[in-house]
Coordinates of C-alpha atoms in Angstrom, one line a residue:
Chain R
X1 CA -59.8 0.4 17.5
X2 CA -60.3 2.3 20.8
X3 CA -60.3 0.2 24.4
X4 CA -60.3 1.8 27.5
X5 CA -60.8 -0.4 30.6
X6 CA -61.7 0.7 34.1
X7 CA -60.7 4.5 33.8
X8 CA -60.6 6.6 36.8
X9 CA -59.5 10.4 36.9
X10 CA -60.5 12.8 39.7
X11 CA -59.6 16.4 40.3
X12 CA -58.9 16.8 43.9
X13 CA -62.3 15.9 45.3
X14 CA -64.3 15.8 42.0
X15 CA -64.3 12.8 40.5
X16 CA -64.5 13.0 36.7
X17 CA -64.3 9.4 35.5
X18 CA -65.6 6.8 37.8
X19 CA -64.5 3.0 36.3
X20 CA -65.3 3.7 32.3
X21 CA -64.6 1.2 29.8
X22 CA -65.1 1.6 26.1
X23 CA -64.7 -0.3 22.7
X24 CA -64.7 1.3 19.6
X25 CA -64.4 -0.8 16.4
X26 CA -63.1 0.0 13.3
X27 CA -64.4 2.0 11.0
X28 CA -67.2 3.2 13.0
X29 CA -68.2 6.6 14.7
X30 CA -68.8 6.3 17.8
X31 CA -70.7 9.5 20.2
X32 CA -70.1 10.3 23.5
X33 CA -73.3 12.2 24.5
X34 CA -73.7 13.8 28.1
X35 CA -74.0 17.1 29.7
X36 CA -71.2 19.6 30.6
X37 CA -69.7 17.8 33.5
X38 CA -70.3 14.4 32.8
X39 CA -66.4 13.5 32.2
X40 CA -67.0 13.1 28.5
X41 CA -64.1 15.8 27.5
X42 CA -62.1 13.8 30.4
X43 CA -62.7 10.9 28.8
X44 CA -61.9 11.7 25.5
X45 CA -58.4 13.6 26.8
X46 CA -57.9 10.2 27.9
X47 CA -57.6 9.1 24.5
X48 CA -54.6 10.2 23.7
X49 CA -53.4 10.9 26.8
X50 CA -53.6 14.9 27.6
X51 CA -54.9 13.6 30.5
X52 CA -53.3 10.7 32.0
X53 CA -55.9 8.6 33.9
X54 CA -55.0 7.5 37.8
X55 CA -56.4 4.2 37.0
X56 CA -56.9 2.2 33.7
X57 CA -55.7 1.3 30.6
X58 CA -56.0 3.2 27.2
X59 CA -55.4 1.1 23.8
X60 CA -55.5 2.9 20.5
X61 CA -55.3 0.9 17.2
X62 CA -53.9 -2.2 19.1
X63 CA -50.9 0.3 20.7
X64 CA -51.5 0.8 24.7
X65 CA -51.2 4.4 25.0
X66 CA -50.8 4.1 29.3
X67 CA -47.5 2.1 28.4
X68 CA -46.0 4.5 26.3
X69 CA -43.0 7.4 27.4
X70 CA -43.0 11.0 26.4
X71 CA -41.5 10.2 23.4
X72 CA -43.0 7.4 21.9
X73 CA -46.4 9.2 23.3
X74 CA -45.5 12.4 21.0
X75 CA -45.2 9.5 17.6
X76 CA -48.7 8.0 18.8
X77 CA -50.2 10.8 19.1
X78 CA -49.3 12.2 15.5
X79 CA -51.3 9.0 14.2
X80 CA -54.7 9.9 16.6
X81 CA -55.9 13.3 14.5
X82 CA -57.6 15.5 17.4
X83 CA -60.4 18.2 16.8
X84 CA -61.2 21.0 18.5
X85 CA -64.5 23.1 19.8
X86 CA -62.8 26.4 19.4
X87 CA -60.6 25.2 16.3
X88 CA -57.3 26.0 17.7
X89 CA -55.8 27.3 14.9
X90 CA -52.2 29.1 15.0
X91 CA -53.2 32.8 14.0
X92 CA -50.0 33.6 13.2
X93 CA -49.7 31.2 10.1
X94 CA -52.2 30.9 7.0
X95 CA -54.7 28.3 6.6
X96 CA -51.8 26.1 4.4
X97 CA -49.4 26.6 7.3
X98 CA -51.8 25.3 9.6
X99 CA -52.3 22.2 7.7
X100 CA -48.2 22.1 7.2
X101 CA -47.4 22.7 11.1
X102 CA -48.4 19.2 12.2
X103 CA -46.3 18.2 9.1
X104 CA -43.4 20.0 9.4
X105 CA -43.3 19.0 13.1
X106 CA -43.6 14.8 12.1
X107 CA -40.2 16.1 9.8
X108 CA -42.0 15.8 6.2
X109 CA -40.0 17.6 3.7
X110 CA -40.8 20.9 2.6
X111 CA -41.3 20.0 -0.8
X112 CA -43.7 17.0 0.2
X113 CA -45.3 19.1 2.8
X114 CA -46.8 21.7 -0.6
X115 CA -48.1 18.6 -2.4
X116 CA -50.1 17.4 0.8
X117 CA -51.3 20.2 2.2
X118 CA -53.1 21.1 -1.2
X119 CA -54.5 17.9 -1.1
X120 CA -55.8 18.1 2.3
X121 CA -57.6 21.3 1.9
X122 CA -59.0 19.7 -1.5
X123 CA -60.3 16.6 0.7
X124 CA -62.6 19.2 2.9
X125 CA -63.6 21.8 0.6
X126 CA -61.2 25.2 1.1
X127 CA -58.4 24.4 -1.4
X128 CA -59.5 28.3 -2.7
X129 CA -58.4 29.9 1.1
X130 CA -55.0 28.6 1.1
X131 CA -53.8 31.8 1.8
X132 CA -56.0 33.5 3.9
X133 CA -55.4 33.6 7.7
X134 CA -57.9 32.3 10.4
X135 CA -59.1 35.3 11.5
X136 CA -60.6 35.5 7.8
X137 CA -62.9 32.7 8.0
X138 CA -66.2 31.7 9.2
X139 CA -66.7 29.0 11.8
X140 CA -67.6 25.9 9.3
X141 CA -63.9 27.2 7.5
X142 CA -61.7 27.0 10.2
X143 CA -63.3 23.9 11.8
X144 CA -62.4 22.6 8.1
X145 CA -58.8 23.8 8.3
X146 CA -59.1 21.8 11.6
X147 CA -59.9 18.6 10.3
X148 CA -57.4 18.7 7.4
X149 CA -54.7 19.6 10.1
X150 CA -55.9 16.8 11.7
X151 CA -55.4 14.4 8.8
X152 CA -52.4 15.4 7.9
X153 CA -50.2 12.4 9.3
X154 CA -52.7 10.3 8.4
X155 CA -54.5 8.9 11.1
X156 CA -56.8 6.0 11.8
X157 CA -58.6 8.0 14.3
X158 CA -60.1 11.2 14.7
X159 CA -60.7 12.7 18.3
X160 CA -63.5 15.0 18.2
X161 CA -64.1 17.4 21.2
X162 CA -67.4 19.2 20.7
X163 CA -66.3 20.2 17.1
X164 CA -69.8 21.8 16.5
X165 CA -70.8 23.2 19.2
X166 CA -69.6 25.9 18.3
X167 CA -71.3 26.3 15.2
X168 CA -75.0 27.2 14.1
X169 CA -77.7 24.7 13.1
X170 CA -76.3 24.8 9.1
X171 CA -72.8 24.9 9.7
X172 CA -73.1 21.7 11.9
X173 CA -75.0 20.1 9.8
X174 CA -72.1 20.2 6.7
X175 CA -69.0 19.6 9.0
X176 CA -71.1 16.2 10.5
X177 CA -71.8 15.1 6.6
X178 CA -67.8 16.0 6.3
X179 CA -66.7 13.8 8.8
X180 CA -69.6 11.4 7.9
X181 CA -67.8 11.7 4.2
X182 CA -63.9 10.8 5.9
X183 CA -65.4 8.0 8.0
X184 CA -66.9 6.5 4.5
X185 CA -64.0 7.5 2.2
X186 CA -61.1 6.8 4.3
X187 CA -62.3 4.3 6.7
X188 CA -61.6 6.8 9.3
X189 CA -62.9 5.5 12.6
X190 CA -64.4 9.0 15.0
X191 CA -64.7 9.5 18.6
X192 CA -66.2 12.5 19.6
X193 CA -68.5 13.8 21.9
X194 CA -70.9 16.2 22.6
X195 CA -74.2 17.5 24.2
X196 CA -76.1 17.1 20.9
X197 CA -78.6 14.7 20.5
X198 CA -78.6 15.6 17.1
X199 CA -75.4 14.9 16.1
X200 CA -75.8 11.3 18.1
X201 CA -78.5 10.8 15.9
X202 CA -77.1 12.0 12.4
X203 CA -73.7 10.6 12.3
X204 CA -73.1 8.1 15.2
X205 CA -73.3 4.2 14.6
X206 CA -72.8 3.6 18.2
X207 CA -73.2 6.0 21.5
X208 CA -72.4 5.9 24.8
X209 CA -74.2 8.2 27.6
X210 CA -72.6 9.5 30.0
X211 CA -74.4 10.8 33.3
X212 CA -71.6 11.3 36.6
X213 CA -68.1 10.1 35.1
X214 CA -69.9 6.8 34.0
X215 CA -71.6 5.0 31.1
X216 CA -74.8 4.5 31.6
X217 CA -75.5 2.6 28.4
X218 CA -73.6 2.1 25.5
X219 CA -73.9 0.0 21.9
X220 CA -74.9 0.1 18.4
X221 CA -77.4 2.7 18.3
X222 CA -80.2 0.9 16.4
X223 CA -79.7 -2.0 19.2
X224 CA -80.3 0.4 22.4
X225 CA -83.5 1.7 20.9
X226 CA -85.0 -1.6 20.6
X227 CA -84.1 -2.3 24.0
X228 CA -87.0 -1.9 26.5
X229 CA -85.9 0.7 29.0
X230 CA -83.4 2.1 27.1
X231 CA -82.3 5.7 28.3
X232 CA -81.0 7.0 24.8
X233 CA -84.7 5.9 23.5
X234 CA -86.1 8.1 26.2
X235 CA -84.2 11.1 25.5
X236 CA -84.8 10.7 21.8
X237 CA -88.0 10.2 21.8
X238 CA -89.1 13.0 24.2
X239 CA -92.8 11.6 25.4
X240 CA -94.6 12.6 28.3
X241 CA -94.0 10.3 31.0
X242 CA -96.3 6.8 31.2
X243 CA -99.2 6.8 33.8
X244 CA -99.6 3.4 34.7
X245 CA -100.8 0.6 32.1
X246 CA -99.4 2.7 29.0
X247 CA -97.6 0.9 26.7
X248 CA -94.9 2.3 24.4
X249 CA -94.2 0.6 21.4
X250 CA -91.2 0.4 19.6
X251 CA -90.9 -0.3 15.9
X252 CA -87.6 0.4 13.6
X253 CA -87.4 0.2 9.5
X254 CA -90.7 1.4 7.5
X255 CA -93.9 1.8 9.1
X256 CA -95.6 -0.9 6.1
X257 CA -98.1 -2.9 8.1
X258 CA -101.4 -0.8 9.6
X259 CA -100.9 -3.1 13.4
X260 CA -103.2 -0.4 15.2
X261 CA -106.2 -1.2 13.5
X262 CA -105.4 -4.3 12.7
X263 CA -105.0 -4.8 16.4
X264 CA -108.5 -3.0 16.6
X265 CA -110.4 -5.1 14.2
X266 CA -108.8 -8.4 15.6
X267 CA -109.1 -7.7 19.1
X268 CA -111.4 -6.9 21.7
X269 CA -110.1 -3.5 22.4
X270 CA -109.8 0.6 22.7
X271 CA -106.7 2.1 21.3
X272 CA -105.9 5.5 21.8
X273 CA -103.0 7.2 21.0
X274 CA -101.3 9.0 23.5
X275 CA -98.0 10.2 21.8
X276 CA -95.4 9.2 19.1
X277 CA -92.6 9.9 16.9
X278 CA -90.5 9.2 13.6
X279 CA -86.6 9.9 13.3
X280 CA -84.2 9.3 11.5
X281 CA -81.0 7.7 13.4
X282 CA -78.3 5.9 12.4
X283 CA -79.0 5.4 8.5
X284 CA -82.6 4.3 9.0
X285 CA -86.1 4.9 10.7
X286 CA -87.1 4.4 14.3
X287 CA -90.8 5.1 15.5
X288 CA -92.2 5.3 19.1
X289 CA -95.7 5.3 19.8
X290 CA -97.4 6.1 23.3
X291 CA -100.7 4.1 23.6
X292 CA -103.6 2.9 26.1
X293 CA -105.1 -0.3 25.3
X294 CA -108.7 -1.0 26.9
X295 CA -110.7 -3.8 26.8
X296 CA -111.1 -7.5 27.9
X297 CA -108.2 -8.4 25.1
X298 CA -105.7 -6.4 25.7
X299 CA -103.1 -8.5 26.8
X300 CA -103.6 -10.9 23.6
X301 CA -103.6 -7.8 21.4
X302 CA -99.9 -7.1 23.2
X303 CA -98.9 -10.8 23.0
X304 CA -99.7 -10.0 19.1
X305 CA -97.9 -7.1 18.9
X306 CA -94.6 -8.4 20.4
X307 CA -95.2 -11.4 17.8
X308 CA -94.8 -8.8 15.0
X309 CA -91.1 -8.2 15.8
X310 CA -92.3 -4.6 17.3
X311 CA -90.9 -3.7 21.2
X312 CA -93.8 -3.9 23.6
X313 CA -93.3 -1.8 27.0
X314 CA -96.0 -1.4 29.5
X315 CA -95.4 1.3 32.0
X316 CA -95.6 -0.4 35.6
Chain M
X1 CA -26.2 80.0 24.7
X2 CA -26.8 80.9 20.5
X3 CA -28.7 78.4 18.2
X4 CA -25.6 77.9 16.6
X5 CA -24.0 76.4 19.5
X6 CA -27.0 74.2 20.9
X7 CA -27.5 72.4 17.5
X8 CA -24.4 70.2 17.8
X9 CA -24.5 69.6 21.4
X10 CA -27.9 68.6 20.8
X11 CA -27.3 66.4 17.7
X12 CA -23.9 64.1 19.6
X13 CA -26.2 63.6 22.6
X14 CA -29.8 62.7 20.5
X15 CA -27.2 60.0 18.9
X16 CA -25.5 59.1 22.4
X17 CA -29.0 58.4 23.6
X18 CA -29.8 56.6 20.2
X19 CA -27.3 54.4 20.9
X20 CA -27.4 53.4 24.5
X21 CA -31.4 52.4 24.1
X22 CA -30.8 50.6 21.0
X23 CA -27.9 48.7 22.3
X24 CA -29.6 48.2 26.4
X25 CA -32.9 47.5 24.0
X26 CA -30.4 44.3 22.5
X27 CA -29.5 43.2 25.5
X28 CA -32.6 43.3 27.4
X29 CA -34.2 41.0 24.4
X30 CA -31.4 38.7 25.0
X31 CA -31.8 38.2 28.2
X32 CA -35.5 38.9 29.1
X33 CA -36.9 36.9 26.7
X34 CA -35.4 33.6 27.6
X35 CA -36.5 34.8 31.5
X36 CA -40.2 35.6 30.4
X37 CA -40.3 32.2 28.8
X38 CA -38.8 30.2 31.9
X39 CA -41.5 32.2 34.1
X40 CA -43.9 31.2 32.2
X41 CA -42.4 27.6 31.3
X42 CA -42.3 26.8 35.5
X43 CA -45.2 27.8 36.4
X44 CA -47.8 25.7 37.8
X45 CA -49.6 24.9 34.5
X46 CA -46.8 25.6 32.4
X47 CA -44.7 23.8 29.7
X48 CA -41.7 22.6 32.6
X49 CA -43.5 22.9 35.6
X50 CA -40.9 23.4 38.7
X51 CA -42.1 25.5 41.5
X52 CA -38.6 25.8 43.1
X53 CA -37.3 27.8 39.5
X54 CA -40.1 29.6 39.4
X55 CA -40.3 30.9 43.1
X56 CA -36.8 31.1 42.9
X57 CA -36.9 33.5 38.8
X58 CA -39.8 35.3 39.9
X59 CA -37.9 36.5 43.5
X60 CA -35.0 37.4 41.3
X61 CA -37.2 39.5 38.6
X62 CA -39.2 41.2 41.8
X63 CA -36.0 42.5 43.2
X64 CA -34.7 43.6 40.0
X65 CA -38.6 45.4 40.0
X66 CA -38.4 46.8 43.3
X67 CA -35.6 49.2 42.9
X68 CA -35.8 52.4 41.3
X69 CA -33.8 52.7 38.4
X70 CA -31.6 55.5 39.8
X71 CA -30.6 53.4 43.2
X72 CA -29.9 50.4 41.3
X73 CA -27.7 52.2 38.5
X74 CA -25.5 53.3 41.2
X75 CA -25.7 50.1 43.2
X76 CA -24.0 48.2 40.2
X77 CA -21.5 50.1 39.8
X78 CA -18.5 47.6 41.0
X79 CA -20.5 45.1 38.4
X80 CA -20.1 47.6 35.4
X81 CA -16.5 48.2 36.3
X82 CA -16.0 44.5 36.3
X83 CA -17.4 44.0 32.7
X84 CA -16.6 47.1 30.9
X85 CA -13.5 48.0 32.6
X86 CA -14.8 51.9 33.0
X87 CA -18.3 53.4 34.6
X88 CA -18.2 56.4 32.7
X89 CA -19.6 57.0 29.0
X90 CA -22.0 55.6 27.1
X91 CA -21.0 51.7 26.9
X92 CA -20.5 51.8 30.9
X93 CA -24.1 52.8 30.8
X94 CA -25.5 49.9 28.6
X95 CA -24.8 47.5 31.6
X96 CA -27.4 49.7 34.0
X97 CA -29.6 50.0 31.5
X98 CA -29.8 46.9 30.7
X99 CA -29.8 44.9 34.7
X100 CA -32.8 47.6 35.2
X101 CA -34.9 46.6 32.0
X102 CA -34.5 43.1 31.7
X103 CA -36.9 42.4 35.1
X104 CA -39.1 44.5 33.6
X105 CA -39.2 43.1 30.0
X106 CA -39.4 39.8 31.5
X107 CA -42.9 40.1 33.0
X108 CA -44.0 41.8 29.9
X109 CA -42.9 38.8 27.8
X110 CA -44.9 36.8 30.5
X111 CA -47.7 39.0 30.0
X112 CA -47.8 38.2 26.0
X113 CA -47.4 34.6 26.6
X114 CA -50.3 34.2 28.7
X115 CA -52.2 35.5 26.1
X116 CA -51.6 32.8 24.3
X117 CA -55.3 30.3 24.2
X118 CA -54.3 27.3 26.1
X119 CA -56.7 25.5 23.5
X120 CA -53.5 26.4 20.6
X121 CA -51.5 24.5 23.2
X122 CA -53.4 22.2 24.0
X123 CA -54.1 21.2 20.2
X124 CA -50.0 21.2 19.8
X125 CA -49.6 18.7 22.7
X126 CA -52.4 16.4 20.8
X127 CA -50.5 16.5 17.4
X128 CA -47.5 15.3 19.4
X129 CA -45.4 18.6 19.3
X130 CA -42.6 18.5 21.6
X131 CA -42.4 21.0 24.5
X132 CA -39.4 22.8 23.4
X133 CA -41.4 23.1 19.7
X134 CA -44.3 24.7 21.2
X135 CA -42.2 27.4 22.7
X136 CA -40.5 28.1 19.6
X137 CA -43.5 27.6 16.8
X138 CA -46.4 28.0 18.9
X139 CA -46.0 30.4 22.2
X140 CA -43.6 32.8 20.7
X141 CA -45.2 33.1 17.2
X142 CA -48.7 33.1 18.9
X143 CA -47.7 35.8 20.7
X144 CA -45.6 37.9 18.4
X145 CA -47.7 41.5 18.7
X146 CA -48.0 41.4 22.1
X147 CA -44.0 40.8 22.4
X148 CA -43.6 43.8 19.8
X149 CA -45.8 46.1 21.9
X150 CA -43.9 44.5 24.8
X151 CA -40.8 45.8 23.0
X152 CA -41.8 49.3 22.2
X153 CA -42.8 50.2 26.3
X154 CA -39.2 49.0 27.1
X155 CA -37.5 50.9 24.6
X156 CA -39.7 53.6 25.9
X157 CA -39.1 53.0 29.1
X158 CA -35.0 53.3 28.7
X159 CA -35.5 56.3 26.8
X160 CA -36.2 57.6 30.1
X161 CA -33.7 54.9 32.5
X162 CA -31.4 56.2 29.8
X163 CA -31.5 60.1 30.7
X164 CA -31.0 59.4 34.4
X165 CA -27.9 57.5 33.7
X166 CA -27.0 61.2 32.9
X167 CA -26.2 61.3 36.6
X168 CA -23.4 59.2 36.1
X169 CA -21.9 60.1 33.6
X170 CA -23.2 58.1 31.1
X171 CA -23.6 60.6 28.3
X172 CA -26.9 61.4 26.0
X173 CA -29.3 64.1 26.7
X174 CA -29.9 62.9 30.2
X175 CA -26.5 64.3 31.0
X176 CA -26.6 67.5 28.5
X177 CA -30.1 68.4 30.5
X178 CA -28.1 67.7 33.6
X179 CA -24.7 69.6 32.8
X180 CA -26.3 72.3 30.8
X181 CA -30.0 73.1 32.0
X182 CA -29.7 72.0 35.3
X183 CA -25.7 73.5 36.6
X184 CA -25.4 76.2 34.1
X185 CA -29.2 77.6 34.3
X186 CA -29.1 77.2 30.3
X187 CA -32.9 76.8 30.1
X188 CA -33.6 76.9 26.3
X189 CA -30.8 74.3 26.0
X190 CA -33.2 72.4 28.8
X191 CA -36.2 72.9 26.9
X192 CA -34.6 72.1 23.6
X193 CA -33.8 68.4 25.2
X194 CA -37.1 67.7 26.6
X195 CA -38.2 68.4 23.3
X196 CA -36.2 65.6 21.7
X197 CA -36.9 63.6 24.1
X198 CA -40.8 63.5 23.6
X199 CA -40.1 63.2 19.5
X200 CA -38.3 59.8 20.5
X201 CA -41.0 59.0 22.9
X202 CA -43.7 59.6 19.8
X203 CA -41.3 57.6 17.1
X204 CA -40.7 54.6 19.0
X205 CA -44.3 54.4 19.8
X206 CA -45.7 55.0 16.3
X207 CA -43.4 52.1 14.8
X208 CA -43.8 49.8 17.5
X209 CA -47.5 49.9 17.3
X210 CA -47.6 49.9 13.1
X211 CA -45.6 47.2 13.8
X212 CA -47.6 45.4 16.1
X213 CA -51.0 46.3 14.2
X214 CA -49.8 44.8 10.9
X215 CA -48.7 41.4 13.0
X216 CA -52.1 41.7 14.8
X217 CA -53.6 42.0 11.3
X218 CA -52.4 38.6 10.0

């Protein structure tokens, strides 16, 4: 749905994007995680084109967005729905003239533009504050009037630019089960990015990290974690780091079979358990447990292990 | 001077006045506003980015800044001649008024524009607004108090623009302070102008700033 290929952007000396490529299918929602400064916000700007890269392609919904001229740009862009940390709302209009702007701006008539707006707000939950103006809402509200503004010319994308950073613990949670909702519902395929491992790890089907103005990884989420190495696993999974000989193991779905002391009463050796965790990530369970093996069978008992379909890393 | 005799003196020149800042208060609007816009619209980050139109606006609004109102009244004199036909009364004085505001009104329009989040813009530009469309149903709207209270310090200001264009003959209770007060020593008739004066001060502020409070409000 989304390809970029080799972007580059710098800012005078800084270098914001440094040769990024990304490919984001259909109906998916895809995270952009990384710190302030990484050249996610760049990147995602990039999208639809507030900021025009020096180098690379962009290609939205099979339209290359780096071919297009001011005009045709302006028609794309009312099909990519964009939103916002800070909301950016207009203050000076109501929450239903906030949803109509983008409307009346696309040249819907005024009589169509009642009819949809009502059934925007309806679609996320503040059909009851029609008339009340920005100023009179809480966060989670007006990042709600943000997203039905941002559905309003129907869009088979949805840029989202921090859109709960902003917000407390709560709050985030019910706008990332909204947008969840859309993406199910509508078959709304989301981009956004943010600094949130949590949100990564509540909504997202796939992630990128970003580190620099590049990717360092990037896949189906459930796919990086059972790879060996894998950065997004490390920063998930927050264990102390491996002396020498540790091994991590890796295991994803329900935690059915007892391996450790199956692995004890079979083998030859000492387990003790170091470390672990359970979480919940992309619609199902993935554990990580920190262990030391000792005895003369330990490297049988790992051959077993792997054998079991679980991911076997041993610290070097 | 009797009571009797200051009341309708005072009365044609409150309404002389009345009418030269409402009318140079028109005018400046007209023209100022469109300048504040294209200061703002050249600038470096702006809408129509030209550094050439704005170096070359911004020289012409610091001139217009840089004289005092009483040295620039008289220095367009041949101007007002030219477009009025006269440079004496109350219409002659419109054209001062309103060269000396404009430059003024101009950087206060640039002012309340600025104010303006560059995230409101920024979110326009995504939705695929056109430039021209975000002046007219993002920037100005956005910035509609501001531009009020930008309006009520002008009108305030030629209040008192207005009073020196006594000087010349313009009319208003500039020239009654000027012709009575000042020449014939008529200082109750002095007084009695300041007075007025200071009520139209006070009445254009109050309504500018309910007006500018209830905008705020929204």
């Amino acid at each position: 749905m989304i390809q970029a290929s080799g972007l580059r952007k710098s800012y005078g000396s800084t270098v914001a994007l440094d040769g990024v490529d990304l490919d984001v299918r259909q109906g998916e929602i895809f995270g952009v995680l990384g710190q302030s400064g990484a050249g996610k916000s760049t990147l995602l700007r990039c999208v639809n084109l507030l900021e025009r890269p020096d180098q690379g392609t962009v290609t939205v919904a099979g339209q290359e967005m780096t071919a297009l001229g001011e005009r045709e740009l302006r028609a794309a862009r009312q099909r990519i729905g964009m939103i916002h940390q800070h909301f950016a709302l207009l203050s000076s209009r109501t929450v239903a003239g906030n949803v109509a702007f983008p409307l009346e701006v696309m040249g819907v008539a005024r009589s169509e533009r009642a009819a949809r707006v009502a059934e925007l707000l309806d679609l996320v939950g503040i059909a009851d504050k029609a008339d009340a103006h920005p100023g009179q809402l809480s966060g989670g509200q007006k990042q709600r009037v943000g997203i039905a503004r941002a559905l309003a010319g129907n869009p088979s994308v949805l840029l989202a630019d921090e859109a709960t950073s902003a917000l407390d613990p709560g709050t985030t949670a019910s706008i990332l089960a909204l947008l969840k909702r859309l993406n199910t519902e509508l078959g709304l395929t989301i981009l956004l990015i943010t600094h949130e491992m949590n949100v990564v790890k509540s909504v997202c089907d796939s992630v990128a990290i970003m580190t620099g103005g590049r990717i360092e990884e990037s896949g189906p989420i459930r796919q990086l974690l059972t790879t060996p190495g894998s950065r997004l696993a490390a920063e998930l999974f927050p264990l102390p780091a491996p002396a020498r000989g540790d091994v991590t193991i890796t295991f994803t779905g329900a935690a059915e079979e007892p391996v450790i002391s199956q692995l004890v009463r079979k083998f030859d050796v000492d387990v003790n358990i170091l470390g672990g965790a359970l979480e919940e990530v992309a619609g199902g369970s993935v554990g990580r447990l920190r262990v030391s093996l000792d005895g003369a069978e330990s490297a049988t008992a790992l051959t077993y292990l792997r054998e079991r379909g679980l991911i076997v890393e041993v610290a070097a | 001077m009797t009571w009797q005799e200051m009341v309708p003196l005072l009365g044609q020149a409150t309404w002389e006045t009345v009418l030269m800042v409402v009318w140079s208060t028109l005018f400046t609007v007209l023209f100022g506003l469109p300048l504040g816009v294209a200061l703002v619209g050249t600038s470096r980050d702006g809408l129509f980015p030209s550094r050439a139109a704005n170096q070359l606006l911004s020289l012409i609004v610091n001139i217009g800044r840089s004289l005092p109102f009483i040295i620039l009244m008289i220095a367009v004199i041949p101007f007002t001649r030219l477009l009025v036909g006269t440079t004496i009364g109350l219409y002659a004085a419109i054209v001062p008024l309103t060269i000396g505001a404009v430059p003024f009104f101009a950087r206060l329009v640039e002012i309340a524009l600025r104010g303006v989040s560059p995230d409101v813009v920024q979110a326009a530009h995504a939705m695929g607004v056109s430039r021209l469309s975000i002046v007219t149903k993002v920037l100005l709207p956005e910035a509609r108090a501001a531009l009020v209270a930008g309006v009520t310090v002008t009108v305030i200001t030629l209040v008192s623009y207005s009073a020196m264009a006594g000087v010349i003959g313009a009319g208003g209770l500039g020239d009654l302070a000027i012709r009575y007060g000042y020449q014939r020593f008529e200082t109750p008739l002095m007084i009695a102008t300041c007075v007025v004066i200071i009520i139209l001060v006070q009445l254009a502020q109050t309504l500018g700033d309910a007006f500018a409070d209830r905008l705020a409000k929204r």
